[in-house]
Amino acid sequence: MENETVSRNFIEQIIDKDLEEGAYESICTRFPPEPNGYLHIGHAKSILLNYGLAQQYKGQFNMRFDDTNPTKEKVEFVESIKEDIQWLGADWGDHLYFASDYFDRMYEAAVELIKKGKAYVCDLSADEIREYRGTLKEPGKESPYRNRSVEENLKLFEAMKNGEVENGAKVLRAKIDMASPNMNMRDPVIYRVARMSHHRTGDKWCIYPMYDFAHPLEDAFEGVTHSICTLEFEDHRPLYDWVVREVGFEHPPKQIEFAKLYLTNVVTGKRYIKKLVEDGIVDGWDDPRLVSIAALRRRGFTPESIKLFVELCGVSKANSSVDYAMLEYCIREDLKMKKPRMMAVLEPVKLVIDNYPEDQVEYLDVANNMENPELGSRKVPFGRELYIEREDFMEVPPRKYFRLFPGNEVRLMNAYFVKCESFVKDENGNVTEVHCTYDPETKCGSGFTGRKVKGTIHWVPAKQAIQAEVRLYENIIDEEKGVYNEDGSLNLNPNSLTVLKNCYMEPALADAKAYDSFQFVRNGYFCVDSKDSKEGVPVFNRIVSLKSSFKLPKA
Ligand code: ATP
Ligand code: MG
């Protein structure tokens, strides 16, 4: 093979340069979620990006909970986040950290800033601070408390820490520049009083650091070299750099921003997912219509499919939305060769083969995956009575309908040719039975080379089939009509869930376990639901249908 130059993304180019110039000896990345909800597909991108870079450069990957805001954080979320990251295959080894473990060091850093004259205690209210901040066009005004002495600031900050100050009565602010064109540099608040319990530090602290102060410190304490975040933090970078510089780190981390991953037709923002969960519109954070990682897992997506998806998305500096169909493409690609192709009838109607011996059962040999012989074969019972899809029979066929209709012959997949002779209707005019005759000469695999038929349909044996529930999904948001309604509520697709209670499947599927997945021929890929399946009575989620108009964008 020729020497191939693989094009490097802009983050790899920055890292290459840093290593070349000796800015760092080796790299350290991190994933820093706030434990205030479940992770979603966008976070998966960030996790796989950070973990992937650490692996690629033989560096270190840290898992750090950014738990500096006790109002919204919960242990439940810490556990779910760990589970999701492990499932994705990102291994943090011994490097699991909590920002709350650094509260003492952060406090000391703030005291240092006060001593350097770089931070002060301010008594303005939140509203006043906002007012004093100015606008993009006008500079801000200095706080009347800005020139407090170091001694006074130290004393007041300690009083804040000791719980002697009401919530909101005082804050600690960085002393930077009220006239900076960057609003984030206009003396940002770096500590606030919040007399509340924290899920890890309990009642030890009455003050909590603000994100823009805490985050660079967390990175620097851990020796992170490349702190990768999303674009909305670009304007915060000067403050990030200010903090690590003023606190005095020798090899300060470098913040790099990339564009968030957005997907069409789904909800990614934690806030919105939370609302759907709280309003009871979905069945929890792992409802298969969501794109939280827990939901994708429950629906039947695999870590490999998500990795492929993230790779295809690439990293960029420009915000855009990726077509949901690309995610579907990735799961099809992953399952195509790996999963057995089984027969399941989702909307059944009975088919009777009038000339087939009443009590006879044949066990037909069926390849599990025609494209992958390694998956072996199985036996499927065949008899006089079968179920077929209701839509595979029509009393009056439209043009180009090659399935069953009176007088027409089709192949029963893996079995015989059958010819439709008659049908039975109930009093409402619904077809209840389709009657056929079969030709014993046409057995699949018998070498029969006689006449041809245009249609092949799948079936299950009526006597041995298991009955199971199947759930079909559509995107939860009807994006064609816009994500939001006029009143700001989400524009939900009323058909996002269809429950089919009366499906029939090959008996082998009775043993399917939670998370097992299969192709059901002609109907798509399905996964055993981990929440609602019972021993011997699986419930199947459709992961994705088989067909798509999606084409991979040309590189
Ligand atoms: P959300 O906006 O969904 O609430 P968040 O950014 O508040 O997400 P955090 O827990 O703060 O969630 O994020 C952890 C990491 O994941 C951050 O580094 C953040 O930049 C990254 N991240 C969040 N959303 C996306 C996304 N859509 N695409 C890529 N990375 C993301
Ligand atoms: Mg956040």
Coordinates of C-alpha atoms and ligand atoms in Angstrom, one line a residue:
M1 CA 0.0 0.0 0.0
E2 CA 1.1 3.5 -0.7
N3 CA 2.0 5.9 2.0
E4 CA -1.3 7.4 2.7
T5 CA -1.7 10.8 4.3
V6 CA -4.8 10.7 6.4
S7 CA -6.2 14.2 6.7
R8 CA -6.1 15.4 10.3
N9 CA -8.9 17.3 11.9
F10 CA -8.2 20.7 13.3
I11 CA -7.9 19.4 16.9
E12 CA -5.4 16.8 15.9
Q13 CA -3.4 19.5 14.0
I14 CA -3.3 21.7 17.2
I15 CA -2.1 18.7 19.3
D16 CA 0.5 17.7 16.7
K17 CA 1.9 21.2 16.8
D18 CA 1.9 21.3 20.6
L19 CA 3.7 18.1 20.9
E20 CA 6.2 19.1 18.2
E21 CA 7.0 22.3 19.9
G22 CA 7.2 20.7 23.3
A23 CA 4.3 22.7 24.8
Y24 CA 3.4 19.4 26.5
E25 CA 5.2 16.1 26.7
S26 CA 2.0 14.0 26.4
I27 CA -1.6 14.8 26.2
C28 CA -4.5 14.5 28.7
T29 CA -8.1 15.0 27.8
R30 CA -11.3 14.8 29.8
F31 CA -15.0 14.5 29.6
P32 CA -16.6 16.8 32.2
P33 CA -20.4 16.3 32.4
E34 CA -22.5 18.0 35.0
P35 CA -24.6 15.3 36.7
N36 CA -27.9 17.1 36.1
G37 CA -29.4 14.7 33.6
Y38 CA -28.7 11.7 31.3
L39 CA -26.1 11.9 28.6
H40 CA -27.3 12.1 25.0
I41 CA -25.9 11.4 21.5
G42 CA -24.1 14.9 21.5
H43 CA -22.3 13.9 24.7
A44 CA -21.3 10.6 23.0
K45 CA -19.5 12.7 20.4
S46 CA -17.6 14.5 23.0
I47 CA -16.8 11.4 25.0
L48 CA -15.6 9.5 21.9
L49 CA -13.6 12.5 20.7
N50 CA -11.8 13.0 24.0
Y51 CA -11.2 9.3 24.6
G52 CA -10.2 8.7 21.0
L53 CA -7.6 11.4 21.1
A54 CA -6.2 10.2 24.4
Q55 CA -5.8 6.7 22.9
Q56 CA -4.5 7.9 19.6
Y57 CA -1.7 9.9 21.3
K58 CA -1.2 7.4 24.1
G59 CA -2.2 10.0 26.5
Q60 CA -4.6 10.0 29.5
F61 CA -8.4 10.3 29.6
N62 CA -10.1 11.7 32.7
M63 CA -13.6 11.2 33.6
R64 CA -14.7 14.2 35.8
F65 CA -18.0 15.1 37.2
D66 CA -18.4 18.8 37.1
D67 CA -20.5 18.9 40.2
T68 CA -20.2 22.5 41.3
N69 CA -23.9 23.4 41.2
P70 CA -25.8 21.5 43.9
T71 CA -29.2 22.8 42.9
K72 CA -29.6 20.5 39.9
E73 CA -27.3 17.6 40.6
K74 CA -28.2 14.1 41.7
V75 CA -26.5 10.8 42.5
E76 CA -28.9 9.1 40.1
F77 CA -27.3 11.0 37.3
V78 CA -23.8 10.2 38.4
E79 CA -24.5 6.5 38.2
S80 CA -26.3 6.7 34.8
I81 CA -23.5 8.8 33.3
K82 CA -20.8 6.2 34.4
E83 CA -22.9 3.4 33.0
D84 CA -23.3 5.1 29.7
I85 CA -19.7 6.0 29.3
Q86 CA -18.6 2.5 30.1
W87 CA -21.1 1.1 27.6
L88 CA -19.6 3.3 24.9
G89 CA -16.3 1.8 25.7
A90 CA -14.5 4.9 27.0
D91 CA -12.2 3.6 29.8
W92 CA -11.0 6.2 32.3
G93 CA -8.9 3.6 34.2
D94 CA -8.0 5.2 37.6
H95 CA -8.9 8.6 36.5
L96 CA -12.3 9.2 37.9
Y97 CA -12.6 12.7 39.4
F98 CA -15.2 15.0 41.0
A99 CA -14.9 18.8 40.8
S100 CA -16.3 18.9 44.4
D101 CA -13.1 17.1 45.6
Y102 CA -11.2 20.3 44.6
F103 CA -13.4 22.7 46.6
D104 CA -10.6 23.3 49.1
R105 CA -8.0 24.0 46.4
M106 CA -10.5 26.3 44.6
Y107 CA -11.1 28.2 47.7
E108 CA -7.3 28.6 48.2
A109 CA -6.9 29.8 44.7
A110 CA -9.6 32.4 45.2
V111 CA -7.8 33.6 48.4
E112 CA -4.6 33.9 46.4
L113 CA -6.4 36.0 43.8
I114 CA -7.7 38.3 46.6
K115 CA -4.2 38.6 48.0
K116 CA -2.9 39.6 44.6
G117 CA -5.6 42.2 44.3
K118 CA -7.2 40.3 41.5
A119 CA -10.6 39.5 43.2
Y120 CA -13.0 41.4 45.5
V121 CA -16.1 40.8 47.5
C122 CA -19.1 42.7 46.0
D123 CA -22.4 43.5 47.7
L124 CA -24.3 44.5 44.5
S125 CA -27.4 42.4 43.9
A126 CA -27.6 40.1 40.9
D127 CA -29.8 42.7 39.1
E128 CA -27.4 45.5 39.9
I129 CA -24.4 43.5 38.7
R130 CA -26.2 43.0 35.4
E131 CA -27.0 46.7 35.1
Y132 CA -23.4 47.7 35.9
R133 CA -22.1 45.3 33.3
G134 CA -23.0 47.5 30.4
T135 CA -23.8 46.3 26.9
L136 CA -22.0 45.2 23.9
K137 CA -21.9 48.8 22.8
E138 CA -21.2 50.5 26.1
P139 CA -18.6 49.8 28.7
G140 CA -19.6 48.7 32.2
K141 CA -19.5 50.7 35.4
E142 CA -17.2 49.8 38.2
S143 CA -18.8 48.4 41.4
P144 CA -18.5 50.7 44.4
Y145 CA -17.0 47.7 46.2
R146 CA -14.3 47.2 43.7
N147 CA -11.6 48.9 45.7
R148 CA -12.0 47.2 49.0
S149 CA -8.7 46.5 50.7
V150 CA -7.2 43.0 50.5
E151 CA -7.8 42.6 54.3
E152 CA -11.4 43.5 54.1
N153 CA -11.9 41.2 51.1
L154 CA -10.2 38.3 52.9
K155 CA -12.4 38.8 56.0
L156 CA -15.6 39.1 54.0
F157 CA -14.8 36.1 51.8
E158 CA -14.2 34.1 54.9
A159 CA -17.5 35.2 56.4
M160 CA -19.1 34.0 53.2
K161 CA -17.4 30.7 53.5
N162 CA -18.5 30.4 57.2
G163 CA -22.1 30.8 56.4
E164 CA -22.4 34.3 57.9
V165 CA -23.7 35.8 54.7
E166 CA -27.2 35.4 53.3
N167 CA -27.7 33.7 49.9
G168 CA -27.2 36.3 47.2
A169 CA -26.0 39.1 49.6
K170 CA -22.4 39.0 48.5
V171 CA -20.3 37.5 45.7
L172 CA -16.6 37.2 45.0
R173 CA -15.7 38.8 41.6
A174 CA -12.6 38.6 39.5
K175 CA -11.1 42.1 39.1
I176 CA -10.4 42.3 35.4
D177 CA -11.7 45.1 33.2
M178 CA -15.2 46.6 33.2
A179 CA -14.5 48.2 29.8
S180 CA -13.4 45.0 28.1
P181 CA -15.2 44.4 24.8
N182 CA -15.7 40.8 26.0
M183 CA -18.5 40.9 28.5
N184 CA -17.2 37.8 30.2
M185 CA -14.2 39.8 31.3
R186 CA -16.2 42.5 33.0
D187 CA -15.4 41.4 36.6
P188 CA -17.2 38.0 36.4
V189 CA -18.6 36.5 39.5
I190 CA -16.4 33.6 40.6
Y191 CA -18.0 32.5 43.9
R192 CA -21.5 32.8 45.2
V193 CA -23.2 32.1 48.5
A194 CA -25.5 29.1 48.3
R195 CA -26.3 27.7 51.7
M196 CA -27.3 24.3 50.6
S197 CA -26.2 20.6 50.8
H198 CA -24.1 19.1 48.1
H199 CA -24.6 15.5 47.1
R200 CA -21.0 14.7 47.9
T201 CA -19.7 17.4 50.3
G202 CA -22.9 17.6 52.4
D203 CA -23.1 20.8 54.4
K204 CA -19.4 21.6 54.4
W205 CA -19.7 24.5 52.0
C206 CA -21.9 27.6 51.9
I207 CA -20.1 29.0 48.9
Y208 CA -19.8 27.4 45.5
P209 CA -17.5 28.4 42.6
M210 CA -19.0 29.5 39.3
Y211 CA -18.4 27.4 36.2
D212 CA -16.0 29.9 34.5
F213 CA -13.7 29.9 37.5
A214 CA -14.1 26.2 38.5
H215 CA -13.7 24.7 35.1
P216 CA -10.2 25.9 34.2
L217 CA -9.0 25.1 37.7
E218 CA -10.3 21.5 37.5
D219 CA -8.5 21.1 34.2
A220 CA -5.3 22.6 35.5
F221 CA -5.3 20.6 38.8
E222 CA -5.6 17.4 36.8
G223 CA -2.9 18.3 34.3
V224 CA -5.4 18.3 31.4
T225 CA -3.6 19.6 28.3
H226 CA -6.4 20.0 25.8
S227 CA -9.7 21.1 27.2
I228 CA -12.2 20.4 24.4
C229 CA -15.5 22.1 24.7
T230 CA -18.3 23.3 22.4
L231 CA -18.5 26.6 20.5
E232 CA -20.6 28.5 23.0
F233 CA -17.5 28.7 25.2
E234 CA -15.4 30.5 22.6
D235 CA -16.1 33.9 24.2
H236 CA -15.2 32.5 27.6
R237 CA -11.7 31.4 26.5
P238 CA -10.0 34.7 27.5
L239 CA -11.5 34.2 31.0
Y240 CA -10.3 30.6 31.1
D241 CA -6.8 31.8 30.2
W242 CA -7.0 34.6 32.7
V243 CA -7.8 32.1 35.5
V244 CA -5.1 29.6 34.8
R245 CA -2.5 32.4 34.3
E246 CA -3.4 34.4 37.4
V247 CA -3.6 31.2 39.6
G248 CA -0.1 30.5 38.2
F249 CA 0.1 27.1 36.5
E250 CA 3.3 26.1 34.8
H251 CA 1.8 24.1 31.9
P252 CA -1.7 25.6 31.7
P253 CA -4.4 23.6 29.7
K254 CA -5.5 24.9 26.4
Q255 CA -9.2 25.3 25.6
I256 CA -10.3 24.2 22.1
E257 CA -13.9 24.6 20.9
F258 CA -15.8 22.5 18.3
A259 CA -19.3 22.6 17.0
K260 CA -22.0 20.7 18.9
L261 CA -23.7 17.8 17.3
Y262 CA -27.3 18.4 16.4
L263 CA -29.6 15.9 14.8
T264 CA -32.7 16.5 12.8
N265 CA -36.1 15.4 14.2
V266 CA -35.0 14.6 17.7
V267 CA -34.5 16.5 21.0
T268 CA -31.0 16.6 22.3
G269 CA -31.0 19.4 24.9
K270 CA -31.0 18.0 28.4
R271 CA -33.5 20.6 29.4
Y272 CA -36.0 19.4 26.8
I273 CA -35.5 15.8 27.4
K274 CA -36.1 16.5 31.1
K275 CA -39.3 18.2 30.3
L276 CA -40.6 15.3 28.2
V277 CA -39.7 12.9 31.1
E278 CA -41.3 15.1 33.8
D279 CA -44.4 15.7 31.8
G280 CA -44.9 12.0 31.4
I281 CA -44.8 12.3 27.6
V282 CA -42.1 9.6 27.4
D283 CA -41.5 6.5 29.5
G284 CA -38.5 7.8 31.4
W285 CA -35.0 9.0 30.3
D286 CA -34.5 5.7 28.4
D287 CA -37.7 5.9 26.3
P288 CA -36.6 4.5 22.9
R289 CA -37.8 7.6 21.1
L290 CA -35.2 9.7 22.8
V291 CA -31.6 10.0 21.9
S292 CA -30.2 9.8 25.4
I293 CA -27.5 7.1 25.4
A294 CA -29.7 5.1 27.7
A295 CA -32.6 5.3 25.2
L296 CA -30.4 4.4 22.2
R297 CA -29.1 1.4 24.1
R298 CA -32.6 0.3 25.0
R299 CA -33.8 0.8 21.5
G300 CA -31.0 -1.5 20.3
F301 CA -28.2 0.8 19.0
T302 CA -24.7 -0.5 19.6
P303 CA -21.6 1.3 20.8
E304 CA -20.0 0.4 17.4
S305 CA -22.9 2.1 15.5
I306 CA -22.5 5.2 17.6
K307 CA -18.7 5.2 17.0
L308 CA -19.2 4.9 13.3
F309 CA -21.7 7.7 13.4
V310 CA -19.4 10.0 15.3
E311 CA -16.6 9.3 12.9
L312 CA -18.8 10.1 9.9
C313 CA -19.8 13.4 11.5
G314 CA -16.2 14.5 12.0
V315 CA -15.3 17.5 14.0
S316 CA -15.8 21.0 12.8
K317 CA -16.1 24.6 13.9
A318 CA -19.4 25.3 12.2
N319 CA -22.7 24.4 13.7
S320 CA -25.0 22.2 11.6
S321 CA -27.6 19.5 12.0
V322 CA -26.9 15.9 11.0
D323 CA -29.6 13.9 9.3
Y324 CA -31.1 11.4 11.7
A325 CA -31.0 9.0 8.7
M326 CA -27.2 8.9 9.0
L327 CA -27.5 7.4 12.5
E328 CA -29.9 4.8 11.1
Y329 CA -27.5 4.0 8.3
C330 CA -24.8 3.3 11.0
I331 CA -26.9 0.9 12.9
R332 CA -27.9 -1.0 9.8
E333 CA -24.2 -1.2 8.8
D334 CA -23.3 -2.6 12.2
L335 CA -26.0 -5.2 12.4
K336 CA -26.2 -6.3 8.8
M337 CA -23.7 -9.1 9.0
K338 CA -23.8 -9.8 12.7
K339 CA -27.4 -10.6 13.3
P340 CA -29.6 -13.6 12.3
R341 CA -32.5 -12.9 10.0
M342 CA -35.7 -14.2 11.4
M343 CA -39.3 -14.3 10.4
A344 CA -41.8 -12.4 12.3
V345 CA -45.3 -11.3 11.2
L346 CA -46.3 -8.0 12.7
E347 CA -49.9 -7.7 11.4
P348 CA -51.0 -11.3 10.9
V349 CA -53.6 -13.0 8.8
K350 CA -54.0 -16.7 8.7
L351 CA -52.9 -18.7 5.6
V352 CA -54.2 -22.3 5.2
I353 CA -52.6 -24.7 2.7
D354 CA -55.6 -26.9 1.9
N355 CA -53.6 -29.7 0.3
Y356 CA -51.0 -30.0 3.0
P357 CA -51.5 -33.0 5.4
E358 CA -53.3 -31.8 8.5
D359 CA -50.9 -33.0 11.2
Q360 CA -47.7 -32.9 9.3
V361 CA -44.8 -30.7 10.6
E362 CA -41.6 -30.3 8.5
Y363 CA -38.5 -28.7 10.0
L364 CA -37.0 -26.6 7.3
D365 CA -33.3 -25.7 7.4
V366 CA -32.9 -22.0 7.2
A367 CA -29.7 -20.0 7.0
N368 CA -29.4 -17.5 9.8
N369 CA -27.8 -14.9 7.6
M370 CA -27.4 -15.6 3.9
E371 CA -24.5 -13.1 3.7
N372 CA -22.7 -14.5 6.6
P373 CA -22.5 -18.4 6.7
E374 CA -20.6 -18.2 10.0
L375 CA -23.9 -17.6 11.7
G376 CA -25.0 -21.1 10.8
S377 CA -28.6 -22.2 10.4
R378 CA -31.7 -23.1 12.3
K379 CA -34.8 -25.3 11.9
V380 CA -38.1 -23.6 11.4
P381 CA -41.3 -25.7 11.7
F382 CA -43.6 -25.6 8.7
G383 CA -47.2 -26.8 8.6
R384 CA -50.6 -26.5 7.1
E385 CA -51.5 -23.3 8.9
L386 CA -49.3 -20.3 8.9
Y387 CA -49.5 -16.6 9.6
I388 CA -48.5 -14.1 6.9
E389 CA -48.6 -10.3 6.9
R390 CA -52.0 -8.9 6.2
E391 CA -50.6 -6.6 3.6
D392 CA -49.2 -9.6 1.7
F393 CA -52.7 -10.5 0.5
M394 CA -55.0 -8.4 -1.5
E395 CA -58.4 -9.3 -2.8
V396 CA -58.0 -6.8 -5.7
P397 CA -54.4 -6.2 -6.4
P398 CA -53.1 -2.9 -7.8
R399 CA -50.7 -2.9 -10.6
K400 CA -47.3 -4.3 -9.9
Y401 CA -48.5 -6.2 -6.8
F402 CA -46.7 -9.5 -6.9
R403 CA -47.8 -10.9 -3.6
L404 CA -50.9 -13.0 -2.9
F405 CA -54.2 -12.5 -4.6
P406 CA -56.7 -15.0 -6.0
G407 CA -55.0 -17.1 -8.6
N408 CA -51.5 -15.8 -8.0
E409 CA -48.5 -17.9 -6.9
V410 CA -45.7 -16.7 -4.6
R411 CA -42.8 -18.2 -2.8
L412 CA -43.1 -18.7 0.9
M413 CA -39.6 -17.7 2.0
N414 CA -37.4 -20.8 2.8
A415 CA -40.3 -23.1 1.9
Y416 CA -42.7 -23.8 -1.0
F417 CA -44.6 -22.0 -3.7
V418 CA -48.2 -21.5 -2.8
K419 CA -51.1 -20.4 -5.0
C420 CA -54.0 -18.5 -3.7
E421 CA -57.3 -20.3 -4.2
S422 CA -59.8 -18.5 -2.1
F423 CA -60.2 -16.4 1.0
V424 CA -62.7 -15.9 3.9
K425 CA -64.1 -12.7 5.3
D426 CA -65.9 -11.8 8.5
E427 CA -69.1 -9.9 8.8
N428 CA -67.2 -6.6 8.7
G429 CA -65.6 -7.5 5.4
N430 CA -62.1 -8.1 6.9
V431 CA -60.2 -11.0 5.5
T432 CA -59.7 -13.7 8.1
E433 CA -58.2 -16.6 6.1
V434 CA -56.4 -16.9 2.9
H435 CA -56.6 -20.4 1.4
C436 CA -53.8 -21.8 -0.9
T437 CA -52.5 -24.9 -2.4
Y438 CA -48.8 -25.8 -2.4
D439 CA -46.6 -27.5 -4.9
P440 CA -44.4 -30.1 -3.1
E441 CA -41.9 -30.0 -6.0
T442 CA -41.0 -26.4 -5.2
K443 CA -39.4 -26.9 -1.9
C444 CA -36.6 -24.4 -1.3
G445 CA -33.2 -26.0 -1.8
S446 CA -34.7 -29.0 -3.6
G447 CA -33.1 -28.0 -6.9
F448 CA -36.5 -27.2 -8.4
T449 CA -35.9 -25.2 -11.6
G450 CA -39.4 -25.0 -12.9
R451 CA -41.6 -21.9 -13.2
K452 CA -40.7 -18.6 -11.6
V453 CA -42.7 -16.4 -9.3
K454 CA -42.3 -12.7 -8.8
G455 CA -43.1 -12.4 -5.1
T456 CA -41.6 -13.9 -2.0
I457 CA -43.3 -13.4 1.4
H458 CA -42.4 -14.5 4.9
W459 CA -44.5 -16.5 7.3
V460 CA -44.5 -18.2 10.7
P461 CA -46.1 -21.6 11.6
A462 CA -49.4 -20.9 13.3
K463 CA -49.1 -23.7 15.9
Q464 CA -45.5 -23.2 17.0
A465 CA -45.3 -19.4 16.7
I466 CA -44.9 -17.3 19.8
Q467 CA -47.1 -14.3 20.2
A468 CA -45.2 -11.1 21.2
E469 CA -45.5 -7.3 21.4
V470 CA -43.7 -5.1 18.9
R471 CA -43.2 -1.4 19.2
L472 CA -42.6 0.8 16.2
Y473 CA -41.2 4.2 16.4
E474 CA -41.1 7.4 14.5
N475 CA -39.2 10.6 15.4
I476 CA -40.7 12.3 18.4
I477 CA -40.6 15.7 16.8
D478 CA -42.2 16.5 13.6
E479 CA -39.5 18.8 12.3
E480 CA -41.1 19.5 8.9
K481 CA -43.6 21.5 10.8
G482 CA -41.0 23.1 13.0
V483 CA -39.6 21.9 16.3
Y484 CA -41.7 24.3 18.4
N485 CA -45.3 25.4 18.3
E486 CA -46.2 29.0 18.5
D487 CA -46.6 28.8 22.3
G488 CA -43.1 27.5 22.6
S489 CA -44.1 23.9 23.4
L490 CA -42.5 21.1 21.5
N491 CA -44.2 20.1 18.2
L492 CA -44.7 16.4 19.0
N493 CA -45.4 13.8 16.4
P494 CA -48.6 12.0 17.5
N495 CA -47.5 8.8 15.7
S496 CA -44.1 8.5 17.4
L497 CA -45.1 5.2 19.0
T498 CA -47.2 2.3 17.6
V499 CA -47.8 -0.8 19.8
L500 CA -48.6 -4.0 18.0
K501 CA -49.7 -6.6 20.6
N502 CA -50.6 -9.4 18.3
C503 CA -47.4 -10.3 16.4
Y504 CA -46.4 -13.9 15.7
M505 CA -42.8 -15.0 15.5
E506 CA -40.6 -18.0 15.0
P507 CA -40.5 -20.1 18.1
A508 CA -36.7 -19.6 18.4
L509 CA -37.4 -16.1 19.5
A510 CA -39.0 -17.1 22.7
D511 CA -35.5 -17.4 24.2
A512 CA -34.4 -13.9 23.2
K513 CA -32.9 -12.0 26.1
A514 CA -32.9 -8.2 26.8
Y515 CA -30.8 -6.3 24.3
D516 CA -30.6 -9.2 21.9
S517 CA -31.2 -8.0 18.4
F518 CA -32.3 -9.5 15.1
Q519 CA -33.3 -8.7 11.6
F520 CA -36.9 -9.5 11.1
V521 CA -36.9 -10.1 7.3
R522 CA -38.7 -7.3 5.4
N523 CA -39.6 -5.5 8.6
G524 CA -36.3 -4.1 9.9
Y525 CA -34.0 -4.6 12.9
F526 CA -35.5 -5.2 16.3
C527 CA -34.1 -5.4 19.8
V528 CA -35.6 -7.1 22.9
D529 CA -36.8 -4.4 25.3
S530 CA -34.9 -4.5 28.6
K531 CA -37.7 -2.9 30.7
D532 CA -40.9 -4.6 29.6
S533 CA -39.9 -8.1 28.4
K534 CA -40.7 -11.1 30.6
E535 CA -39.1 -14.5 30.7
G536 CA -40.2 -16.2 27.5
V537 CA -42.4 -13.2 26.5
P538 CA -40.2 -10.7 24.8
V539 CA -41.2 -7.3 23.8
F540 CA -39.4 -6.0 20.7
N541 CA -38.4 -2.4 19.8
R542 CA -37.9 -1.6 16.2
I543 CA -34.5 -0.1 16.0
V544 CA -34.7 0.8 12.3
S545 CA -36.5 -0.3 9.2
L546 CA -34.6 -1.9 6.4
K547 CA -34.9 0.7 3.7
S548 CA -33.6 4.2 3.4
S549 CA -33.0 6.8 0.9
F550 CA -30.0 7.9 2.8
K551 CA -26.7 8.1 0.9
L552 CA -23.3 8.6 2.5
P553 CA -22.1 12.1 1.7
K554 CA -19.1 11.9 -0.6
A555 CA -15.8 12.6 1.2
Ligands
ATP1 P1 -27.0 20.2 27.2 O1 -26.9 21.4 26.4 O2 -27.6 19.0 26.5 O3 -27.7 20.4 28.5 P2 -24.5 20.5 28.5 O4 -23.5 21.0 27.6 O5 -25.2 21.3 29.4 O6 -25.6 19.7 27.5 P3 -22.6 19.1 30.1 O7 -22.9 18.0 31.1 O8 -22.3 20.4 30.6 O9 -23.9 19.2 29.2 O10 -21.6 18.7 29.0 C1 -20.6 17.8 29.1 C2 -19.7 17.9 27.9 O11 -20.4 17.5 26.7 C3 -19.3 19.3 27.6 O12 -17.9 19.3 27.3 C4 -20.1 19.8 26.4 O13 -19.4 20.7 25.6 C5 -20.3 18.4 25.7 N1 -21.5 18.5 24.9 C6 -22.8 18.8 25.3 N2 -23.7 18.7 24.3 C7 -23.0 18.4 23.2 C8 -23.3 18.2 21.8 N3 -24.6 18.4 21.4 N4 -22.3 17.9 20.9 C9 -21.1 17.7 21.4 N5 -20.7 17.9 22.6 C10 -21.6 18.2 23.5
MG2 MG -24.2 22.3 31.0

